[in-house]
Amino acid sequence: MKLNLGCGWDRRDGYLNIDFVTEHHPDLAGDVLNLPLRSGIADEVHAQDVLEHLGRTSTEDAIKEWHRVTKAGGVARIRVPSLFHAVDIMRRAGTIDVHRTLLQNLYGTQAYTGDVHLTCFTDLTIAHAFHDAGYRELVAELVDTWLWDITAVAANGAPVAVFFGDGLSGAEGTAGASWRWSDQSCEVALINTGPESAKADVSFLVQAEHEPSGTIDVRIGDERYALQSRSTFSESIVLAPQSRTVIEMTARFGRFDVPQDPRSLYFQIVNPNVSVG
């Protein structure tokens, strides 16, 4: 069974659509904080633009409830707003329309009961909430420049999450040969929510076929690396407890222009992998 929690008007085929607002005509009327379902029933829990509608202090309770109904090995797919990214966009924007739109996005339309946002998230806070609830293998993608799309698994494992952030497009290709395009600069954050240090083995290939002799700078805290195009980065990184470690990458060459592609394409990160011992 797949659950679409807080579905609103986004009723999905193949899912049990659940919402407390009966005007949305859900398959099941219910409270996402107290689901009328038995434990371990769901292969997938989907909740897009839901958590921000709950009180700030209810975030952990909600995710624990969703974990309760997720079977072992099941997946949660959640979308939440990123506070830092929304604020960064407003700081850079020079028009009132952009500010008004993002303020509405952050606080809800407030046009009807329930469409009010009561909280927002950082990568640290949302990773902690998922790990405290019992989810692991958390990977987050930044979409539309200010939203986190999160995938997490109800499984045992190290409390380390990976956030593919600023400057990175979504994954393309197949699992055996996947890649992400980067803007001139990009970052990947590793979040260790555990009480002890963790060692992460990080590896990926960088390539820019239009600049085969180009250089891509990599920065991790005080450490600096210079990678040639089409070379592999492979390092063990110690992650401090209860903290985030950022991998920053910057291309020292021009972009690759592709007609009709709105993205700013500089280089590819191929088969990124993070394993924690």
mmCIF file of N, CA, C and O in Angstrom, residues 150-215:
data_model
loop_
_atom_site.group_PDB
_atom_site.id
_atom_site.type_symbol
_atom_site.label_atom_id
_atom_site.label_comp_id
_atom_site.label_asym_id
_atom_site.label_seq_id
_atom_site.Cartn_x
_atom_site.Cartn_y
_atom_site.Cartn_z
ATOM 1 N N ILE A 150 12.831 14.903 -0.222
ATOM 2 C CA ILE A 150 13.536 13.982 0.665
ATOM 3 C C ILE A 150 13.058 12.559 0.430
ATOM 4 O O ILE A 150 11.856 12.310 0.332
ATOM 5 N N THR A 151 14.011 11.636 0.344
ATOM 6 C CA THR A 151 13.716 10.210 0.321
ATOM 7 C C THR A 151 14.456 9.566 1.484
ATOM 8 O O THR A 151 15.655 9.796 1.666
ATOM 9 N N ALA A 152 13.749 8.783 2.279
ATOM 10 C CA ALA A 152 14.357 8.111 3.419
ATOM 11 C C ALA A 152 13.755 6.722 3.554
ATOM 12 O O ALA A 152 12.632 6.476 3.109
ATOM 13 N N VAL A 153 14.505 5.815 4.175
ATOM 14 C CA VAL A 153 14.113 4.414 4.265
ATOM 15 C C VAL A 153 13.930 4.031 5.732
ATOM 16 O O VAL A 153 14.721 4.424 6.595
ATOM 17 N N ALA A 154 12.882 3.266 6.001
ATOM 18 C CA ALA A 154 12.662 2.741 7.352
ATOM 19 C C ALA A 154 13.587 1.546 7.553
ATOM 20 O O ALA A 154 13.233 0.403 7.245
ATOM 21 N N ALA A 155 14.804 1.821 8.008
ATOM 22 C CA ALA A 155 15.822 0.777 8.113
ATOM 23 C C ALA A 155 16.845 1.176 9.167
ATOM 24 O O ALA A 155 16.890 2.328 9.606
ATOM 25 N N ASN A 156 17.665 0.225 9.556
ATOM 26 C CA ASN A 156 18.763 0.527 10.455
ATOM 27 C C ASN A 156 19.927 1.110 9.660
ATOM 28 O O ASN A 156 20.034 0.912 8.453
ATOM 29 N N GLY A 157 20.803 1.818 10.332
ATOM 30 C CA GLY A 157 21.960 2.384 9.667
ATOM 31 C C GLY A 157 22.486 3.602 10.388
ATOM 32 O O GLY A 157 21.944 4.021 11.416
ATOM 33 N N ALA A 158 23.558 4.160 9.842
ATOM 34 C CA ALA A 158 24.171 5.338 10.449
ATOM 35 C C ALA A 158 23.279 6.560 10.259
ATOM 36 O O ALA A 158 22.648 6.708 9.209
ATOM 37 N N PRO A 159 23.227 7.440 11.259
ATOM 38 C CA PRO A 159 22.387 8.639 11.149
ATOM 39 C C PRO A 159 23.084 9.750 10.360
ATOM 40 O O PRO A 159 23.363 10.831 10.869
ATOM 41 N N VAL A 160 23.350 9.467 9.092
ATOM 42 C CA VAL A 160 24.017 10.427 8.203
ATOM 43 C C VAL A 160 23.135 10.644 6.980
ATOM 44 O O VAL A 160 22.674 9.677 6.361
ATOM 45 N N ALA A 161 22.887 11.899 6.638
ATOM 46 C CA ALA A 161 22.046 12.252 5.500
ATOM 47 C C ALA A 161 22.870 13.008 4.463
ATOM 48 O O ALA A 161 23.863 13.666 4.797
ATOM 49 N N VAL A 162 22.443 12.925 3.204
ATOM 50 C CA VAL A 162 23.125 13.596 2.098
ATOM 51 C C VAL A 162 22.158 14.571 1.452
ATOM 52 O O VAL A 162 21.058 14.168 1.025
ATOM 53 N N PHE A 163 22.554 15.849 1.378
ATOM 54 C CA PHE A 163 21.719 16.885 0.763
ATOM 55 C C PHE A 163 22.442 17.436 -0.460
ATOM 56 O O PHE A 163 23.494 18.071 -0.340
ATOM 57 N N PHE A 164 21.874 17.165 -1.650
ATOM 58 C CA PHE A 164 22.415 17.716 -2.893
ATOM 59 C C PHE A 164 21.804 19.105 -3.063
ATOM 60 O O PHE A 164 20.630 19.242 -3.410
ATOM 61 N N GLY A 165 22.610 20.143 -2.820
ATOM 62 C CA GLY A 165 22.081 21.480 -2.677
ATOM 63 C C GLY A 165 22.326 22.413 -3.831
ATOM 64 O O GLY A 165 22.165 22.055 -5.009
ATOM 65 N N ASP A 166 22.722 23.627 -3.489
ATOM 66 C CA ASP A 166 22.852 24.716 -4.459
ATOM 67 C C ASP A 166 23.683 24.315 -5.661
ATOM 68 O O ASP A 166 24.743 23.707 -5.539
ATOM 69 N N GLY A 167 23.199 24.686 -6.835
ATOM 70 C CA GLY A 167 23.967 24.526 -8.064
ATOM 71 C C GLY A 167 23.827 23.199 -8.754
ATOM 72 O O GLY A 167 24.353 23.029 -9.857
ATOM 73 N N LEU A 168 23.135 22.235 -8.144
ATOM 74 C CA LEU A 168 23.054 20.902 -8.727
ATOM 75 C C LEU A 168 21.675 20.629 -9.313
ATOM 76 O O LEU A 168 20.661 20.911 -8.684
ATOM 77 N N SER A 169 21.665 20.057 -10.513
ATOM 78 C CA SER A 169 20.422 19.582 -11.107
ATOM 79 C C SER A 169 20.098 18.200 -10.564
ATOM 80 O O SER A 169 20.924 17.565 -9.904
ATOM 81 N N GLY A 170 18.906 17.716 -10.868
ATOM 82 C CA GLY A 170 18.510 16.391 -10.421
ATOM 83 C C GLY A 170 19.288 15.300 -11.120
ATOM 84 O O GLY A 170 19.921 15.507 -12.163
ATOM 85 N N ALA A 171 19.246 14.112 -10.531
ATOM 86 C CA ALA A 171 19.973 12.974 -11.092
ATOM 87 C C ALA A 171 19.389 12.574 -12.445
ATOM 88 O O ALA A 171 18.176 12.621 -12.651
ATOM 89 N N GLU A 172 20.269 12.191 -13.346
ATOM 90 C CA GLU A 172 19.881 11.700 -14.665
ATOM 91 C C GLU A 172 20.541 10.345 -14.896
ATOM 92 O O GLU A 172 21.431 9.942 -14.159
ATOM 93 N N GLY A 173 20.114 9.666 -15.955
ATOM 94 C CA GLY A 173 20.706 8.378 -16.277
ATOM 95 C C GLY A 173 20.125 7.271 -15.434
ATOM 96 O O GLY A 173 19.079 7.398 -14.811
ATOM 97 N N THR A 174 20.820 6.136 -15.398
ATOM 98 C CA THR A 174 20.385 4.965 -14.646
ATOM 99 C C THR A 174 21.203 4.843 -13.375
ATOM 100 O O THR A 174 22.210 5.525 -13.193
ATOM 101 N N ALA A 175 20.777 3.957 -12.495
ATOM 102 C CA ALA A 175 21.481 3.770 -11.228
ATOM 103 C C ALA A 175 22.931 3.353 -11.461
ATOM 104 O O ALA A 175 23.822 3.693 -10.687
ATOM 105 N N GLY A 176 23.176 2.622 -12.528
ATOM 106 C CA GLY A 176 24.544 2.186 -12.798
ATOM 107 C C GLY A 176 25.412 3.235 -13.444
ATOM 108 O O GLY A 176 26.640 3.102 -13.462
ATOM 109 N N ALA A 177 24.818 4.283 -13.986
ATOM 110 C CA ALA A 177 25.582 5.347 -14.653
ATOM 111 C C ALA A 177 24.807 6.645 -14.510
ATOM 112 O O ALA A 177 24.313 7.204 -15.475
ATOM 113 N N SER A 178 24.699 7.120 -13.284
ATOM 114 C CA SER A 178 23.928 8.332 -13.031
ATOM 115 C C SER A 178 24.850 9.537 -12.908
ATOM 116 O O SER A 178 26.031 9.400 -12.566
ATOM 117 N N TRP A 179 24.305 10.717 -13.178
ATOM 118 C CA TRP A 179 25.098 11.935 -13.076
ATOM 119 C C TRP A 179 24.199 13.104 -12.741
ATOM 120 O O TRP A 179 22.980 13.051 -12.870
ATOM 121 N N ARG A 180 24.852 14.186 -12.311
ATOM 122 C CA ARG A 180 24.172 15.448 -12.040
ATOM 123 C C ARG A 180 24.984 16.557 -12.690
ATOM 124 O O ARG A 180 26.201 16.619 -12.528
ATOM 125 N N TRP A 181 24.287 17.449 -13.377
ATOM 126 C CA TRP A 181 24.940 18.633 -13.900
ATOM 127 C C TRP A 181 25.089 19.671 -12.791
ATOM 128 O O TRP A 181 24.212 19.818 -11.939
ATOM 129 N N SER A 182 26.205 20.383 -12.836
ATOM 130 C CA SER A 182 26.450 21.447 -11.869
ATOM 131 C C SER A 182 26.543 22.790 -12.564
ATOM 132 O O SER A 182 27.018 22.898 -13.693
ATOM 133 N N ASP A 183 26.079 23.814 -11.862
ATOM 134 C CA ASP A 183 26.373 25.198 -12.228
ATOM 135 C C ASP A 183 27.869 25.423 -12.013
ATOM 136 O O ASP A 183 28.603 24.493 -11.662
ATOM 137 N N GLN A 184 28.346 26.642 -12.155
ATOM 138 C CA GLN A 184 29.773 26.881 -11.955
ATOM 139 C C GLN A 184 30.214 26.469 -10.554
ATOM 140 O O GLN A 184 31.306 25.949 -10.354
ATOM 141 N N SER A 185 29.338 26.676 -9.574
ATOM 142 C CA SER A 185 29.617 26.239 -8.208
ATOM 143 C C SER A 185 28.440 25.409 -7.699
ATOM 144 O O SER A 185 27.285 25.634 -8.090
ATOM 145 N N CYS A 186 28.735 24.469 -6.828
ATOM 146 C CA CYS A 186 27.688 23.654 -6.231
ATOM 147 C C CYS A 186 28.139 23.181 -4.865
ATOM 148 O O CYS A 186 29.317 23.328 -4.495
ATOM 149 N N GLU A 187 27.192 22.627 -4.100
ATOM 150 C CA GLU A 187 27.565 22.079 -2.803
ATOM 151 C C GLU A 187 26.732 20.852 -2.465
ATOM 152 O O GLU A 187 25.581 20.724 -2.866
ATOM 153 N N VAL A 188 27.379 19.967 -1.727
ATOM 154 C CA VAL A 188 26.742 18.781 -1.174
ATOM 155 C C VAL A 188 26.993 18.812 0.326
ATOM 156 O O VAL A 188 28.136 18.963 0.765
ATOM 157 N N ALA A 189 25.936 18.691 1.118
ATOM 158 C CA ALA A 189 26.074 18.717 2.577
ATOM 159 C C ALA A 189 25.877 17.315 3.132
ATOM 160 O O ALA A 189 24.946 16.603 2.754
ATOM 161 N N LEU A 190 26.762 16.921 4.039
ATOM 162 C CA LEU A 190 26.648 15.668 4.765
ATOM 163 C C LEU A 190 26.229 16.012 6.193
ATOM 164 O O LEU A 190 26.922 16.775 6.876
ATOM 165 N N ILE A 191 25.113 15.475 6.633
ATOM 166 C CA ILE A 191 24.554 15.793 7.948
ATOM 167 C C ILE A 191 24.707 14.584 8.856
ATOM 168 O O ILE A 191 24.143 13.517 8.576
ATOM 169 N N ASN A 192 25.479 14.741 9.918
ATOM 170 C CA ASN A 192 25.605 13.697 10.930
ATOM 171 C C ASN A 192 24.777 14.113 12.136
ATOM 172 O O ASN A 192 25.136 15.044 12.854
ATOM 173 N N THR A 193 23.659 13.433 12.347
ATOM 174 C CA THR A 193 22.793 13.790 13.467
ATOM 175 C C THR A 193 23.089 12.969 14.714
ATOM 176 O O THR A 193 22.455 13.163 15.748
ATOM 177 N N GLY A 194 24.030 12.053 14.625
ATOM 178 C CA GLY A 194 24.340 11.189 15.756
ATOM 179 C C GLY A 194 25.178 11.879 16.818
ATOM 180 O O GLY A 194 25.778 12.931 16.578
ATOM 181 N N PRO A 195 25.265 11.293 18.023
ATOM 182 C CA PRO A 195 26.026 11.889 19.123
ATOM 183 C C PRO A 195 27.526 11.649 19.033
ATOM 184 O O PRO A 195 28.289 12.172 19.845
ATOM 185 N N GLU A 196 27.961 10.850 18.059
ATOM 186 C CA GLU A 196 29.375 10.541 17.906
ATOM 187 C C GLU A 196 29.840 10.879 16.487
ATOM 188 O O GLU A 196 29.030 10.971 15.555
ATOM 189 N N SER A 197 31.153 11.049 16.338
ATOM 190 C CA SER A 197 31.720 11.293 15.013
ATOM 191 C C SER A 197 31.477 10.084 14.110
ATOM 192 O O SER A 197 31.339 8.951 14.576
ATOM 193 N N ALA A 198 31.415 10.353 12.817
ATOM 194 C CA ALA A 198 31.237 9.289 11.833
ATOM 195 C C ALA A 198 32.217 9.503 10.689
ATOM 196 O O ALA A 198 32.608 10.640 10.398
ATOM 197 N N LYS A 199 32.649 8.411 10.072
ATOM 198 C CA LYS A 199 33.546 8.516 8.921
ATOM 199 C C LYS A 199 32.766 8.167 7.656
ATOM 200 O O LYS A 199 32.173 7.092 7.559
ATOM 201 N N ALA A 200 32.766 9.101 6.717
ATOM 202 C CA ALA A 200 32.070 8.890 5.452
ATOM 203 C C ALA A 200 33.086 8.743 4.329
ATOM 204 O O ALA A 200 33.976 9.589 4.177
ATOM 205 N N ASP A 201 32.969 7.679 3.565
ATOM 206 C CA ASP A 201 33.782 7.494 2.369
ATOM 207 C C ASP A 201 33.015 8.079 1.185
ATOM 208 O O ASP A 201 31.938 7.597 0.841
ATOM 209 N N VAL A 202 33.574 9.116 0.594
ATOM 210 C CA VAL A 202 32.905 9.864 -0.465
ATOM 211 C C VAL A 202 33.673 9.680 -1.767
ATOM 212 O O VAL A 202 34.911 9.829 -1.804
ATOM 213 N N SER A 203 32.962 9.352 -2.827
ATOM 214 C CA SER A 203 33.615 9.221 -4.129
ATOM 215 C C SER A 203 32.676 9.696 -5.234
ATOM 216 O O SER A 203 31.456 9.540 -5.130
ATOM 217 N N PHE A 204 33.254 10.299 -6.257
ATOM 218 C CA PHE A 204 32.508 10.687 -7.454
ATOM 219 C C PHE A 204 33.499 11.046 -8.553
ATOM 220 O O PHE A 204 34.657 11.377 -8.291
ATOM 221 N N LEU A 205 33.031 10.949 -9.778
ATOM 222 C CA LEU A 205 33.806 11.362 -10.945
ATOM 223 C C LEU A 205 33.326 12.733 -11.384
ATOM 224 O O LEU A 205 32.120 12.990 -11.418
ATOM 225 N N VAL A 206 34.253 13.636 -11.691
ATOM 226 C CA VAL A 206 33.887 14.922 -12.283
ATOM 227 C C VAL A 206 34.352 14.931 -13.732
ATOM 228 O O VAL A 206 35.438 14.440 -14.049
ATOM 229 N N GLN A 207 33.508 15.472 -14.602
ATOM 230 C CA GLN A 207 33.897 15.532 -16.002
ATOM 231 C C GLN A 207 33.238 16.719 -16.689
ATOM 232 O O GLN A 207 32.135 17.138 -16.329
ATOM 233 N N ALA A 208 33.960 17.272 -17.653
ATOM 234 C CA ALA A 208 33.459 18.367 -18.487
ATOM 235 C C ALA A 208 34.049 18.145 -19.868
ATOM 236 O O ALA A 208 35.182 18.557 -20.142
ATOM 237 N N GLU A 209 33.284 17.482 -20.716
ATOM 238 C CA GLU A 209 33.823 17.097 -22.020
ATOM 239 C C GLU A 209 34.169 18.302 -22.877
ATOM 240 O O GLU A 209 35.018 18.206 -23.757
ATOM 241 N N HIS A 210 33.509 19.459 -22.630
ATOM 242 C CA HIS A 210 33.824 20.648 -23.419
ATOM 243 C C HIS A 210 35.097 21.331 -22.927
ATOM 244 O O HIS A 210 35.634 22.209 -23.606
ATOM 245 N N GLU A 211 35.590 20.946 -21.748
ATOM 246 C CA GLU A 211 36.836 21.493 -21.194
ATOM 247 C C GLU A 211 37.675 20.351 -20.623
ATOM 248 O O GLU A 211 37.824 20.201 -19.408
ATOM 249 N N PRO A 212 38.237 19.495 -21.492
ATOM 250 C CA PRO A 212 38.951 18.306 -21.000
ATOM 251 C C PRO A 212 40.185 18.619 -20.169
ATOM 252 O O PRO A 212 40.648 17.760 -19.409
ATOM 253 N N SER A 213 40.727 19.826 -20.266
ATOM 254 C CA SER A 213 41.895 20.183 -19.455
ATOM 255 C C SER A 213 41.533 21.159 -18.339
ATOM 256 O O SER A 213 42.411 21.728 -17.702
ATOM 257 N N GLY A 214 40.223 21.350 -18.107
ATOM 258 C CA GLY A 214 39.780 22.287 -17.088
ATOM 259 C C GLY A 214 40.010 21.771 -15.680
ATOM 260 O O GLY A 214 40.250 20.585 -15.453
ATOM 261 N N THR A 215 39.931 22.693 -14.717
ATOM 262 C CA THR A 215 40.150 22.358 -13.308
ATOM 263 C C THR A 215 38.887 22.647 -12.506
ATOM 264 O O THR A 215 38.230 23.673 -12.706
#
